[in-house]
Tab-separated table of C-alpha atoms in Angstrom:
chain	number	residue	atom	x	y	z
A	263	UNK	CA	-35.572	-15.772	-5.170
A	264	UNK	CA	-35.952	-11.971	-5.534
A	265	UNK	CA	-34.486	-11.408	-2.215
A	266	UNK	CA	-31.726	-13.594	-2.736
A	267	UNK	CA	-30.687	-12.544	-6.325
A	268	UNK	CA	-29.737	-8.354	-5.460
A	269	UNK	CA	-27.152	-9.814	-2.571
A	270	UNK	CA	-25.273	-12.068	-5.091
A	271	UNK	CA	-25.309	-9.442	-7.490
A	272	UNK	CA	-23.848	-6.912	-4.599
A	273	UNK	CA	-21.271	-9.773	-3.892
A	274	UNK	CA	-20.613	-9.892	-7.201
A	275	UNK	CA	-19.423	-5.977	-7.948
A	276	UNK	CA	-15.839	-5.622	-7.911
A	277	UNK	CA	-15.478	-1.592	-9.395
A	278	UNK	CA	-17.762	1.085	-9.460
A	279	UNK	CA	-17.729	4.246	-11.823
A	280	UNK	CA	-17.639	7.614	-10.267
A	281	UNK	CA	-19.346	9.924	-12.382
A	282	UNK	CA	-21.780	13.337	-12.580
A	283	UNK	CA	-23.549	11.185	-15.294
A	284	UNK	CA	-21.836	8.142	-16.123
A	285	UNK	CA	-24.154	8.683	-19.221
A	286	UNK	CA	-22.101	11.213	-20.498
A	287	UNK	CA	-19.146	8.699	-20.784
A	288	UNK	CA	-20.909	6.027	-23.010
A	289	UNK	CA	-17.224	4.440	-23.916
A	290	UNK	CA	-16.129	4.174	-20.356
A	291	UNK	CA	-19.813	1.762	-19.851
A	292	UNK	CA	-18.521	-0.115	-22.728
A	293	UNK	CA	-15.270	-1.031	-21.716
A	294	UNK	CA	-16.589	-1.636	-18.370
A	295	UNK	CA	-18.772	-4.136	-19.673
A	296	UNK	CA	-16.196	-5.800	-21.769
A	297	UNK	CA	-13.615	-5.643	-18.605
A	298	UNK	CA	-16.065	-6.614	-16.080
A	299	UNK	CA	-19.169	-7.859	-17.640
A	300	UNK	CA	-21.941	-7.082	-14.837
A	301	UNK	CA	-19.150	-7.045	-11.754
A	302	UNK	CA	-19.520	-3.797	-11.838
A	303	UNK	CA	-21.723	-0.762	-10.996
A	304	UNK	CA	-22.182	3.512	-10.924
A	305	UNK	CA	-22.179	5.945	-8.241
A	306	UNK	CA	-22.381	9.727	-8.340
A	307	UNK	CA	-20.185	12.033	-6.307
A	308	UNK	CA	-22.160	12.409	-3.304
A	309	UNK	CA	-23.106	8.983	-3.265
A	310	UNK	CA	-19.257	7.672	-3.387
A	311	UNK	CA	-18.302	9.390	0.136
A	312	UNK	CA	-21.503	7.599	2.129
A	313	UNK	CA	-20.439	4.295	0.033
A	314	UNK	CA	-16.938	4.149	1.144
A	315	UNK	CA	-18.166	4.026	4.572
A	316	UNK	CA	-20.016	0.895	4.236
A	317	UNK	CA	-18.826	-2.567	4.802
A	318	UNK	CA	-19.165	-3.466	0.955
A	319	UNK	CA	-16.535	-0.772	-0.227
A	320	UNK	CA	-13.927	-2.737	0.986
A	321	UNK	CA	-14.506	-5.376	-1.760
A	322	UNK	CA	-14.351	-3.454	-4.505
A	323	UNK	CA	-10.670	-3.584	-6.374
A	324	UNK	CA	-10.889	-0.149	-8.135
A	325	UNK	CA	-13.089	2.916	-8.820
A	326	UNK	CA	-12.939	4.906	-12.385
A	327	UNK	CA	-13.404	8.655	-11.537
A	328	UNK	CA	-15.231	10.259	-14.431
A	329	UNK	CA	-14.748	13.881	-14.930
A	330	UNK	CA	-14.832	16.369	-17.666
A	331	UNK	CA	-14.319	20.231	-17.795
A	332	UNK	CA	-17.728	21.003	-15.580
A	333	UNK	CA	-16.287	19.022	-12.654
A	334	UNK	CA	-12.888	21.093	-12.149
A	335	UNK	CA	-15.314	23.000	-9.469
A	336	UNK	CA	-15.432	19.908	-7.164
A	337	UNK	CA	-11.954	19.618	-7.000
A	338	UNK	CA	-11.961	19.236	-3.252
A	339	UNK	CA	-14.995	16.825	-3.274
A	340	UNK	CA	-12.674	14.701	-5.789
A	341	UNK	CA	-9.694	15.030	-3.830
A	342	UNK	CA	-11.708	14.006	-0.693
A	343	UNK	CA	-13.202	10.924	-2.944
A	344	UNK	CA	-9.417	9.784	-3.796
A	345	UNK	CA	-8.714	10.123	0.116
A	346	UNK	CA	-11.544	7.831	1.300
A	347	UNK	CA	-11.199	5.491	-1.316
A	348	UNK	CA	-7.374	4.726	-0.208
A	349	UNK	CA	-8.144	4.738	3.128
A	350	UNK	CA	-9.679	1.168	2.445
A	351	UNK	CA	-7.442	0.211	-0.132
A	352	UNK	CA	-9.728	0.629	-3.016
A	353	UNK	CA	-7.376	2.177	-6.023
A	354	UNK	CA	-8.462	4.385	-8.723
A	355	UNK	CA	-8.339	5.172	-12.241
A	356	UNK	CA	-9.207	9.100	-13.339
A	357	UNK	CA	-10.894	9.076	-16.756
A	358	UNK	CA	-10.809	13.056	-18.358
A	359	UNK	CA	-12.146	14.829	-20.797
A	360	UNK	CA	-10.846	18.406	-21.328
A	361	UNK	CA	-9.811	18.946	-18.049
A	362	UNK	CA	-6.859	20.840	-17.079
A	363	UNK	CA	-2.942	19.287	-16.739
A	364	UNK	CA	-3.141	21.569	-13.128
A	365	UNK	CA	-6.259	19.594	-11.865
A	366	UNK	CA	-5.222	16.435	-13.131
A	367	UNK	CA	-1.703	16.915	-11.735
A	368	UNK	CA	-3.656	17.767	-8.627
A	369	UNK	CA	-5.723	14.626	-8.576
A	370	UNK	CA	-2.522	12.510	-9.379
A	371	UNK	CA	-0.247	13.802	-6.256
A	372	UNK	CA	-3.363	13.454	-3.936
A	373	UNK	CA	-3.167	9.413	-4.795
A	374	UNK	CA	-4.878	8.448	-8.569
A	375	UNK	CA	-3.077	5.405	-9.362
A	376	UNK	CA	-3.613	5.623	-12.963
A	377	UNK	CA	-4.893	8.243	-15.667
A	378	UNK	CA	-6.714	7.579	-18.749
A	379	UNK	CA	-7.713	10.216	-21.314
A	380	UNK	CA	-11.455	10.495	-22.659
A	381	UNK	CA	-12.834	8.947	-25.288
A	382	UNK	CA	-10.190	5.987	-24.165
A	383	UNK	CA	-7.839	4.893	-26.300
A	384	UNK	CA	-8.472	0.986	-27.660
A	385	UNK	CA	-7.535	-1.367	-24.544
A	386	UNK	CA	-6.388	1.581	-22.529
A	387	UNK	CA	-8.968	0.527	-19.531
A	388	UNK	CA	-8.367	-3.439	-19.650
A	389	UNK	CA	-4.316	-2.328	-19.232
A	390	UNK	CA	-4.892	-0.213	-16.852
A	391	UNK	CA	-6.957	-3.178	-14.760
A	392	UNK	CA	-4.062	-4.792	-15.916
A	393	UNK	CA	-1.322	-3.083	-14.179
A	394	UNK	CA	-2.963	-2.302	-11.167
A	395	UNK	CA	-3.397	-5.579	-10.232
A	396	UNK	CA	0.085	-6.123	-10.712
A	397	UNK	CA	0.714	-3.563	-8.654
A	398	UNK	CA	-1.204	-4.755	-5.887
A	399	UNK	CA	0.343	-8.178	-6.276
A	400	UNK	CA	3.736	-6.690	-6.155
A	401	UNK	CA	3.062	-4.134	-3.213
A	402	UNK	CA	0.641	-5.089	-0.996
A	403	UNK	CA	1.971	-6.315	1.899
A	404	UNK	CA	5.900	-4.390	1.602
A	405	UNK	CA	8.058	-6.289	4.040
A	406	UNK	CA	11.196	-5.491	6.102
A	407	UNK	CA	13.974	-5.987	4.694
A	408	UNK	CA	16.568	-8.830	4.856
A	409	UNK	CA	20.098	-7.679	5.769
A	410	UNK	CA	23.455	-9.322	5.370
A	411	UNK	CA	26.266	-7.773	6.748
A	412	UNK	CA	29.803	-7.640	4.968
A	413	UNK	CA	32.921	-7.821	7.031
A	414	UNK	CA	33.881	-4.292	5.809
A	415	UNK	CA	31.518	-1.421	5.762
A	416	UNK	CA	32.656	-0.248	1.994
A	417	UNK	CA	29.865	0.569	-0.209
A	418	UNK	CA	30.373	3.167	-2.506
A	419	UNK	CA	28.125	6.325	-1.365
A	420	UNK	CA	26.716	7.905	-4.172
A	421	UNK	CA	24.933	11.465	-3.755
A	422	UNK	CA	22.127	13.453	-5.855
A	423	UNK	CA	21.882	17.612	-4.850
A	424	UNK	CA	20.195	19.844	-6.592
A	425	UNK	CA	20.758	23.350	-6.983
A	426	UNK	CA	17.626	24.571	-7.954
A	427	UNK	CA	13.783	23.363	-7.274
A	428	UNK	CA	12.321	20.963	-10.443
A	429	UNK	CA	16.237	20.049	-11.328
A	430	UNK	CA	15.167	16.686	-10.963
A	431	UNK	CA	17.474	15.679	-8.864
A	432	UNK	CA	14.800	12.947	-7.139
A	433	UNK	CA	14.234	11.544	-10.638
A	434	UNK	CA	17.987	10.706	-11.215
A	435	UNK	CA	18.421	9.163	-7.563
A	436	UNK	CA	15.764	7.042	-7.755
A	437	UNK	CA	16.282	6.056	-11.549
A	438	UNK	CA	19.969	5.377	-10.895
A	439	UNK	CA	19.588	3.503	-7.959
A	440	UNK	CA	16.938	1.102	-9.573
A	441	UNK	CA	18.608	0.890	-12.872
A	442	UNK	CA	22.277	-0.109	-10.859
A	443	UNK	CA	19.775	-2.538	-9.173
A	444	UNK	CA	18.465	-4.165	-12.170
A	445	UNK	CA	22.288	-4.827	-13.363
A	446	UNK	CA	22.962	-7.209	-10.353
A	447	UNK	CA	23.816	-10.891	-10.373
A	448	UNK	CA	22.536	-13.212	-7.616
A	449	UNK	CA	22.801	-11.327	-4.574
A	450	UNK	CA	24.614	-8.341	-5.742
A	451	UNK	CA	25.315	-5.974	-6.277
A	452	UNK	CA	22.803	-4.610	-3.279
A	453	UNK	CA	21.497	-1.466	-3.394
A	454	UNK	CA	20.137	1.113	-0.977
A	455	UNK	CA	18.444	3.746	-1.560
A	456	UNK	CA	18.011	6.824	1.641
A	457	UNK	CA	15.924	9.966	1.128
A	458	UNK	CA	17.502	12.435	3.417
A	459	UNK	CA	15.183	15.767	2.732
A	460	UNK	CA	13.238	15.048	5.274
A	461	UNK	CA	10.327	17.928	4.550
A	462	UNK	CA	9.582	17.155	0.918
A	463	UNK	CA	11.160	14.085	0.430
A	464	UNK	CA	9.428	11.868	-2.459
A	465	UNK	CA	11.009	9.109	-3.239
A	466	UNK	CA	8.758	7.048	-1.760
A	467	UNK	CA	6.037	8.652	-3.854
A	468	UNK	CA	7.963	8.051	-7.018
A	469	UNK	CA	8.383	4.808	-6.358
A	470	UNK	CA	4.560	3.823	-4.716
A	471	UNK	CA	6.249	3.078	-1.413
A	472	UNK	CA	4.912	3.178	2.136
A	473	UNK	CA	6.446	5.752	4.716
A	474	UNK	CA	7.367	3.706	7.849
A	475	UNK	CA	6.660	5.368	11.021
A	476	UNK	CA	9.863	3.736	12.210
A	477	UNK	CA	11.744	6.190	9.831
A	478	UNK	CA	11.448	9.366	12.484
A	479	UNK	CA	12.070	6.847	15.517
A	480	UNK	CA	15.789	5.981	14.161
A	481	UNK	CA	16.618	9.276	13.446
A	482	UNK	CA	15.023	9.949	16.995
A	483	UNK	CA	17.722	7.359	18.296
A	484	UNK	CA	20.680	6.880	16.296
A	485	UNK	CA	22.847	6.113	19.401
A	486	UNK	CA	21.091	2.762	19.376
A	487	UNK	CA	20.636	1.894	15.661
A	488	UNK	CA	21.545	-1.740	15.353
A	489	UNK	CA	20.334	-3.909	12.294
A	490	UNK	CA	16.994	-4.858	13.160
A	491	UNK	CA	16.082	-0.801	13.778
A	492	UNK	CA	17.597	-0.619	10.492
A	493	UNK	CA	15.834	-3.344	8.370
A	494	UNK	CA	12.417	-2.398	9.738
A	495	UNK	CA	12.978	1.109	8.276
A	496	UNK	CA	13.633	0.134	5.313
A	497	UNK	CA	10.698	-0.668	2.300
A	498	UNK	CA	11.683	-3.095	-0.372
A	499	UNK	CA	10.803	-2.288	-3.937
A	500	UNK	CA	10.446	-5.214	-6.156
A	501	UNK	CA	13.041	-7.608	-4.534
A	502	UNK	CA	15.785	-5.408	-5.711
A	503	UNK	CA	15.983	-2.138	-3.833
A	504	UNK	CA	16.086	-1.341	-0.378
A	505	UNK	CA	14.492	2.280	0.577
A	506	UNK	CA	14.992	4.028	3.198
A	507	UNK	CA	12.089	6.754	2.899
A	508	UNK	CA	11.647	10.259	4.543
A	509	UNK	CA	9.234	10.684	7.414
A	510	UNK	CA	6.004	10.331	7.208
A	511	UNK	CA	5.217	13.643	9.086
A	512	UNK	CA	7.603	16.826	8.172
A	513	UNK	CA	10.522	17.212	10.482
A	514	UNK	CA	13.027	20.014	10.857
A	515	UNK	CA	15.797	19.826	9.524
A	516	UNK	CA	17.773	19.966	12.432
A	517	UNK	CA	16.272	17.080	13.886
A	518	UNK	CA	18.927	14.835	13.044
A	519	UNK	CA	23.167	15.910	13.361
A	520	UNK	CA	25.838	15.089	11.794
A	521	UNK	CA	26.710	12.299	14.010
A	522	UNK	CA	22.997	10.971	13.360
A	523	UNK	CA	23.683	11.346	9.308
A	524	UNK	CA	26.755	9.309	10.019
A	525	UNK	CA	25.711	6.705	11.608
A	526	UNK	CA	23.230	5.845	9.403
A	527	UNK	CA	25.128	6.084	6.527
A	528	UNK	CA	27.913	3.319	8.035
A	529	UNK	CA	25.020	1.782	8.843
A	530	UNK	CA	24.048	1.533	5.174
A	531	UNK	CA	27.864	0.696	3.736
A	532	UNK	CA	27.738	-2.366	6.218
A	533	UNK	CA	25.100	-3.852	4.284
A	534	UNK	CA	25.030	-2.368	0.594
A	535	UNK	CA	26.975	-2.325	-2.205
A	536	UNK	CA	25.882	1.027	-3.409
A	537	UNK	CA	24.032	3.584	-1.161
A	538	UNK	CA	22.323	6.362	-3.173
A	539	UNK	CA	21.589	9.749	-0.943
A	540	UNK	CA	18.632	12.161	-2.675
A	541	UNK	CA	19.568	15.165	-0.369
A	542	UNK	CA	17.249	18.569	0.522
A	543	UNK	CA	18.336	21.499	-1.440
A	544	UNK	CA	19.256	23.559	1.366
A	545	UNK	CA	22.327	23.385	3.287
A	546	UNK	CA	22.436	21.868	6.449
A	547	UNK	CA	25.020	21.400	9.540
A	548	UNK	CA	24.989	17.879	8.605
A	549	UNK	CA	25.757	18.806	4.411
A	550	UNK	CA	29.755	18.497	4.928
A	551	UNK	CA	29.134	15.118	6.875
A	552	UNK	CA	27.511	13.402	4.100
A	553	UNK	CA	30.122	15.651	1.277
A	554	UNK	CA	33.312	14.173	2.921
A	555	UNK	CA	31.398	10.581	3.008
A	556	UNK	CA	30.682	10.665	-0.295
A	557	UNK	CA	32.315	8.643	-3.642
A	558	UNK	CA	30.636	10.264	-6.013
A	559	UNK	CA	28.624	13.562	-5.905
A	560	UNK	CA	26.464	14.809	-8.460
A	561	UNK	CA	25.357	18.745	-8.257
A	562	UNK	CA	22.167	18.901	-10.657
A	563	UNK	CA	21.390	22.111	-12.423
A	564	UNK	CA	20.032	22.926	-15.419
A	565	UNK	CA	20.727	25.648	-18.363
A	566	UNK	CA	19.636	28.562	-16.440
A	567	UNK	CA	20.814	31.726	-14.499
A	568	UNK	CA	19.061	30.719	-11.228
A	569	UNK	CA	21.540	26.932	-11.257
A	570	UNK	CA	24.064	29.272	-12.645
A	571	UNK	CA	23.579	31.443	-9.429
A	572	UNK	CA	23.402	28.864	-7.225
A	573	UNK	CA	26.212	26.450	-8.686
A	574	UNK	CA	28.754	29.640	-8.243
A	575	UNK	CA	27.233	29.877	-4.556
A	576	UNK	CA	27.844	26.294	-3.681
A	577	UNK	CA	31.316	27.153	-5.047
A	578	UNK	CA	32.266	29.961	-2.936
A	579	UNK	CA	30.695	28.047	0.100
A	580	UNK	CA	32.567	25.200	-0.541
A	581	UNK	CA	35.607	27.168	-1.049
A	582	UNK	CA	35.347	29.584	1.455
A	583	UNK	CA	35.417	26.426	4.482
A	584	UNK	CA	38.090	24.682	2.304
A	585	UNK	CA	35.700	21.983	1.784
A	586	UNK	CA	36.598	19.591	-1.135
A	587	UNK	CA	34.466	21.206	-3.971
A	588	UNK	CA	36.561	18.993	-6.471
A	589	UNK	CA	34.306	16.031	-5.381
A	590	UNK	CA	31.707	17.513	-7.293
A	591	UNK	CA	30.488	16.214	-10.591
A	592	UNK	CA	27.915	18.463	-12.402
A	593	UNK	CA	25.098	16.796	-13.818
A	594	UNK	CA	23.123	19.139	-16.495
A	595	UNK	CA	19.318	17.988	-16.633
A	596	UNK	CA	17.290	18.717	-19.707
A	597	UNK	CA	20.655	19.079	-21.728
A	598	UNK	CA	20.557	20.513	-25.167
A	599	UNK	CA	20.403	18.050	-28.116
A	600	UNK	CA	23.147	16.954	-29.845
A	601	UNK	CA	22.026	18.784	-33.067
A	602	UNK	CA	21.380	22.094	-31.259
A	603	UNK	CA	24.735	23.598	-31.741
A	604	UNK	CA	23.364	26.990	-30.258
A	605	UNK	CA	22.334	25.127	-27.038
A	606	UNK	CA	25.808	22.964	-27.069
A	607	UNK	CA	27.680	26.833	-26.925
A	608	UNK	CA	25.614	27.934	-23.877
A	609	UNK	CA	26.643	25.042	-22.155
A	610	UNK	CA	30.605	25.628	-22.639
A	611	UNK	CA	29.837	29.586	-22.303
A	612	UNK	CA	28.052	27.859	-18.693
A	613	UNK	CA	31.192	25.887	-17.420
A	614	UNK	CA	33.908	28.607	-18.447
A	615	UNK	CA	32.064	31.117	-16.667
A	616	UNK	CA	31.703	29.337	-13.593
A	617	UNK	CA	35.129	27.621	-13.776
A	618	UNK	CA	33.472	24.082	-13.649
A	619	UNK	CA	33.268	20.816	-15.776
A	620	UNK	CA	29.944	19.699	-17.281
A	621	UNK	CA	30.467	16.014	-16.676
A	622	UNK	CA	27.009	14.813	-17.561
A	623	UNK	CA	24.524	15.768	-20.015
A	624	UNK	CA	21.336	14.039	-19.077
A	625	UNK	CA	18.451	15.142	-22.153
A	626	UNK	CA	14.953	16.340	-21.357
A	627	UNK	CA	12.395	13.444	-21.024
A	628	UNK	CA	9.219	15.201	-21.551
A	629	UNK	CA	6.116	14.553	-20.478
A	630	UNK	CA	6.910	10.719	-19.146
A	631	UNK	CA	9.331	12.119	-16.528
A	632	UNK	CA	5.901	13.179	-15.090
A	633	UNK	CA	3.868	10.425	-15.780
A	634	UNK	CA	6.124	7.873	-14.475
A	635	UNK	CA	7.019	9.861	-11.252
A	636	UNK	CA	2.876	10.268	-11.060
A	637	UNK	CA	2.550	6.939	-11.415
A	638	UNK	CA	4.894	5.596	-8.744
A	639	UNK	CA	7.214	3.542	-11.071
A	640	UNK	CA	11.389	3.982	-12.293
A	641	UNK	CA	11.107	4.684	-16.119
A	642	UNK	CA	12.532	1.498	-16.780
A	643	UNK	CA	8.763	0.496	-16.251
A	644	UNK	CA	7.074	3.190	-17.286
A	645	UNK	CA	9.047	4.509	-20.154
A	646	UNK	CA	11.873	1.952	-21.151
A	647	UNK	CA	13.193	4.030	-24.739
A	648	UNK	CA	12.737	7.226	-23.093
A	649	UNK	CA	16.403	8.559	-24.101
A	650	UNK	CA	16.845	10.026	-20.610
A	651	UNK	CA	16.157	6.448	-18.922
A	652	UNK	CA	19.044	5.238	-21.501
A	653	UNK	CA	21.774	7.468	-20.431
A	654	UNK	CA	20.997	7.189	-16.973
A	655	UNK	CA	21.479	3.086	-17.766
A	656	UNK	CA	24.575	3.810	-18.988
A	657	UNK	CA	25.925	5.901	-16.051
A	658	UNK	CA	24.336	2.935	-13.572
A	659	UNK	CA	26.465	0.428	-16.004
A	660	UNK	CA	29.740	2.474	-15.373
A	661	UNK	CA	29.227	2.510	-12.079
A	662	UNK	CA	28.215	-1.287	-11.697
A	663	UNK	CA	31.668	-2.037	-13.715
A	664	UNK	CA	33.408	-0.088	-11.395
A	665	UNK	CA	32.317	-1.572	-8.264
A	666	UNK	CA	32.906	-5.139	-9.817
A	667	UNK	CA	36.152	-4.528	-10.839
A	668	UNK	CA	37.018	-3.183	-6.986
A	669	UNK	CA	35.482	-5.749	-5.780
A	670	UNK	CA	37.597	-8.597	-8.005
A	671	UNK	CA	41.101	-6.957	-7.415
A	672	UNK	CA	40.075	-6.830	-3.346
């Protein structure tokens, strides 16, 4: 019997704490134990990297990573923790106490699924458990997608650029496309949603998604893209949206040409209603292919000189190759609020200046905008009143009224 009763307990563990001294976390071993009962155990540091080597790691559903202030030295022993542990599909839940938003941030982009701040809020751990498993029911095995073709390749191209870094220009693509998603009826309308900066692209990492290896192969080969090429590119994101991701490995951006860009993006009109383009910052040969394809281009900038700068270069360029620079529609990110009269006169001074129209005024989101583009979800999910997620709703619901109408008079 002694022999026999350690092995069930080992069967038994499902998480594991990650700790310096899980004794300094007394709360976390309580909600453990209320999650988890005994299905559980506690590993330091050092012991965590020679454990995820073992057969028996690939049970477990989830770590908790334990850190406080001391531990911001073993940043790289952390990061290298997070690495091994979703290498075998373990995921993992930082607990911190008083460390910095830098190292967490760190932590987060290097694959934490979920953060939770120390001592933990009532519940906090059980909905964490909670969500991840959801997750995992919802993600685990992403599948190609399912095409249907339409007899006329007409769906309405819709493009995000920014003209600055941190515009959050990816944050509007993605939240757009998924919240003109979530407005369909039966089958439509379908939505597809194609990250073309293919250095720093991160859509998939806003929205949890695999990078398919196949994405570099069709932009290899566009001469032969067909359907099938195209559906096993693409990732499906909770039975609504269709993405097609950037590379997994950086690629100039040169590597595709404008004939490649518009292939793909027939390719996409053939069998989507909407096709939503987050594009690199930087101009490329391929820039005026996907300009003169587009319906509906939104420049991103924010109240700045640096956007100012930029929007007025854009302008000239534009100009300059007699380029239509009246398809642009100027989307201002982390707008003033409607009470700050000062801020509402620096955004007229803005336009008049540059000889431009303000169309949208999208408002500052805070600290969720980060959290939920951390966390791999479309604020829908992770922030559903933030007041930015509403007015991006409403500018989906425009354009989901528009396309219906179109569609009824055709």
């Amino acid at each position: 019997m002694s022999s026999d009763q350690p092995q069930t307990e080992t069967n038994a563990i499902t998480a594991c704490t990650i700790s310096r001294d899980v004794q300094n976390f007394d709360l976390l071993i309580e909600d453990m134990e209320t999650a988890l009962g005994e299905a559980w155990g506690d590993l330091s540091f050092s012991e965590a990297l020679a454990f995820f080597q073992q057969d028996e790691a690939k049970s477990l559903e989830f770590v908790a990573i334990a850190l406080d202030a001391q531990d911001e030295d073993n940043l790289s022993q952390m990061g290298e923790i997070i690495t091994q542990a979703k290498a075998v599909g373990i995921k993992i839940i930082l607990i911190a106490e008083d460390v910095t938003p830098a190292v967490l941030h760190n932590l987060l982009r290097q694959g934490a699924d979920e953060f939770i701040p120390y001592p933990l809020p009532e519940q906090e751990l059980q909905a964490a458990i909670d969500r991840l498993r959801v997750q995992g029911s919802e993600m685990a095995a992403p599948q190609p997608a399912t095409l249907k073709s339409d007899n006329n390749c007409d769906g309405a191209v819709v493009v995000c650029h920014g003209l600055a870094g941190g515009v959050g220009t990816t944050t509007l693509a993605v939240n757009l496309a998924w919240e003109i998603a979530e407005r369909t009826s039966g089958d439509r309308p379908r939505v597809c949603l194609i990250d073309l900066d293919l250095q720093h692209g991160s859509v998939a990492t806003y929205l949890d998604l695999p990078r398919r290896e196949a994405v570099a192969e069709l932009l290899s080969e566009t001469e032969s893209l067909d359907d099938d090429l195209f559906a096993q590119a693409l990732v499906t994101y909770q039975d609504k949206l269709q993405v097609f991701t950037a590379p997994s490995e950086m690629l100039p951006m040169e590597f595709v040409g404008p004939e490649d860009v518009q292939r793909l993006i027939n390719m996409a009109r053939c069998h989507f209603d909407f096709v939503v383009i987050d594009l690199p910052r930087t101009l490329v040969q391929w820039s005026e292919t996907v300009l003169s394809m587009a319906h509906l281009y939104f420049a991103v900038l924010e109240l700045d000189m640096r956007s100012a700068q930029n929007a007025l270069r854009l302008k000239r360029a534009l100009q300059s190759e007699d380029l239509p620079f009246e398809k642009l529609r100027f989307a201002l990110n982390r707008a003033p609020k409607f009470t700050d009269l000062s801020g509402k006169s620096r955004v007229k001074r803005l336009a008049e200046s540059l000889g431009i129209s303000i169309d949208i005024q999208l408002p500052d989101g805070g600290k969720t905008i980060l959290q939920s583009c951390d966390h791999g979800q479309p604020l829908a999910a992770a922030a559903p009143k933030s007041a930015l997620r509403k007015e991006i709703g409403k500018l989906a619901q425009s354009l989901h009224e528009l396309g219906k109408n179109e569609t009824e008079a055709a």
